[in-house]
C-alpha positions as MATLAB code, in Angstrom:
seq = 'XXXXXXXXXXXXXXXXXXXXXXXXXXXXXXXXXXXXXXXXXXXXXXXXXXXXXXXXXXXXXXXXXXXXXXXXXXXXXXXXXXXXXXXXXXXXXXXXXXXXXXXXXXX';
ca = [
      -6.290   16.800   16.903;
      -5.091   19.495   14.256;
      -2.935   16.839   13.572;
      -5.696   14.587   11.907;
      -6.706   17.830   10.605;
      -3.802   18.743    8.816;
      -3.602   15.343    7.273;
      -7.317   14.986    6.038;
      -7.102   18.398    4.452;
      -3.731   17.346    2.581;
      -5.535   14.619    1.430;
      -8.069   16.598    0.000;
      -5.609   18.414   -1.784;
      -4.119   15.358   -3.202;
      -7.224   14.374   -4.537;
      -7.469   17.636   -6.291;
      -3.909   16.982   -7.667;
      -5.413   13.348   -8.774;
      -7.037   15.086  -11.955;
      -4.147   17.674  -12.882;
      -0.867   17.307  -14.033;
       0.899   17.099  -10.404;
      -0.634   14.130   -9.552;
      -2.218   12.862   -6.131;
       1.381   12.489   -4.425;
       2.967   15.349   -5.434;
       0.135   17.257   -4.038;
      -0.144   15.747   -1.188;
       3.439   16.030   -0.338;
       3.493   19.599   -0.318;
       0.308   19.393    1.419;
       1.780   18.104    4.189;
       5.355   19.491    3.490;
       3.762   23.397    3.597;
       0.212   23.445    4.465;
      -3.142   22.206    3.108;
      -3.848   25.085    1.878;
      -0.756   26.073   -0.290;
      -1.141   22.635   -1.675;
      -4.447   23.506   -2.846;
      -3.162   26.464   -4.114;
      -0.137   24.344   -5.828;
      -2.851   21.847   -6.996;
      -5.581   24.173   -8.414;
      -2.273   26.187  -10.193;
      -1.338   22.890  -11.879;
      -3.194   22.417  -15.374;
      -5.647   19.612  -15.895;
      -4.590   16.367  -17.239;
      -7.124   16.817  -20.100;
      -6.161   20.292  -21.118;
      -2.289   18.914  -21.384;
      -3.875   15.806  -23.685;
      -6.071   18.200  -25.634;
      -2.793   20.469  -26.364;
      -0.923   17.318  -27.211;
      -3.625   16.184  -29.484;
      -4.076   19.819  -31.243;
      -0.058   20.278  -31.998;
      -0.346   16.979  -33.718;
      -3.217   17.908  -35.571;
      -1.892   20.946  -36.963;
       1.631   19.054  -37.643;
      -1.257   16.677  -39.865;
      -2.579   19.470  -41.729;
       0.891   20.891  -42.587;
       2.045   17.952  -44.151;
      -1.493   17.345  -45.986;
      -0.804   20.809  -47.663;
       2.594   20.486  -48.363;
       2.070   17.287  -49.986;
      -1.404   18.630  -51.934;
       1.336   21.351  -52.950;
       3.636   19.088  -54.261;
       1.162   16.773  -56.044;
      -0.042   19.971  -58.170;
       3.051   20.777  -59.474;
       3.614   16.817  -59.902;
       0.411   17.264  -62.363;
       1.531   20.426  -63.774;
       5.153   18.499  -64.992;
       3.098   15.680  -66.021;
       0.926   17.570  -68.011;
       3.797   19.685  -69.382;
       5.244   16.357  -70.513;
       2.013   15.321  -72.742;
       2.593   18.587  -73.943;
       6.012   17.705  -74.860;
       5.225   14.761  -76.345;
       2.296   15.808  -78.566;
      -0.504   14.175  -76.666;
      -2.213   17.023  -75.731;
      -2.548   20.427  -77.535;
      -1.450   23.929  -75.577;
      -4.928   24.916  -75.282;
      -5.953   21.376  -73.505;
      -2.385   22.200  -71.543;
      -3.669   25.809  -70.708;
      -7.016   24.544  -69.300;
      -5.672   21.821  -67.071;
      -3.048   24.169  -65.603;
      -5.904   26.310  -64.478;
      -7.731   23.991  -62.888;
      -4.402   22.321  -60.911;
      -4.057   25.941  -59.912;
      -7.418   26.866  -59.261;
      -8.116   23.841  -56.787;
];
């Protein structure tokens, strides 16, 4: 009889491993390999699967924002050369020049 016992309550635990990382099997393996109570233990200790997608999707977030500035970086300067070349070439006077260089930095 503590037989059936012993399994139900490592099933339970495996269930409890269904929404975490470990997974229904794992926990249930140790469940039965330990007790049903370490592999509730084991289960509960295991992170959810949603808190390991929500890191996943944060880290690439914050890898998108990086390259967004680095890029916004780069097209300033872009703007400064490019204005620095009307300058250059007479299109635009140094004043003009002066005013869009603070604005490019400014923004």
């Amino acid at each position: 009889m503590w037989i059936l016992g012993w399994i139900v309550f490592s099933i339970v635990a495996g269930f409890v491993g269904s929404g975490r990382k470990i997974g229904f099997g794992w926990a249930f393996f140790w469940s039965l390999l330990l007790s049903p109570l370490i592999g509730l233990i084991i289960a509960f200790a295991s992170d959810k699967k949603s808190d390991v997608e929500l890191r996943a999707v944060q880290e690439k977030q914050a890898e998108a924002i990086q390259v967004i500035k680095e890029n916004s970086k780069k097209s300033v300067t872009d703007q400064i050369k490019e204005a620095k070349d009307l300058l250059d070439s007479g299109t635009i006077t140094e004043e003009e020049f002066d005013n869009l260089k603070k604005k490019l930095l400014n923004s």
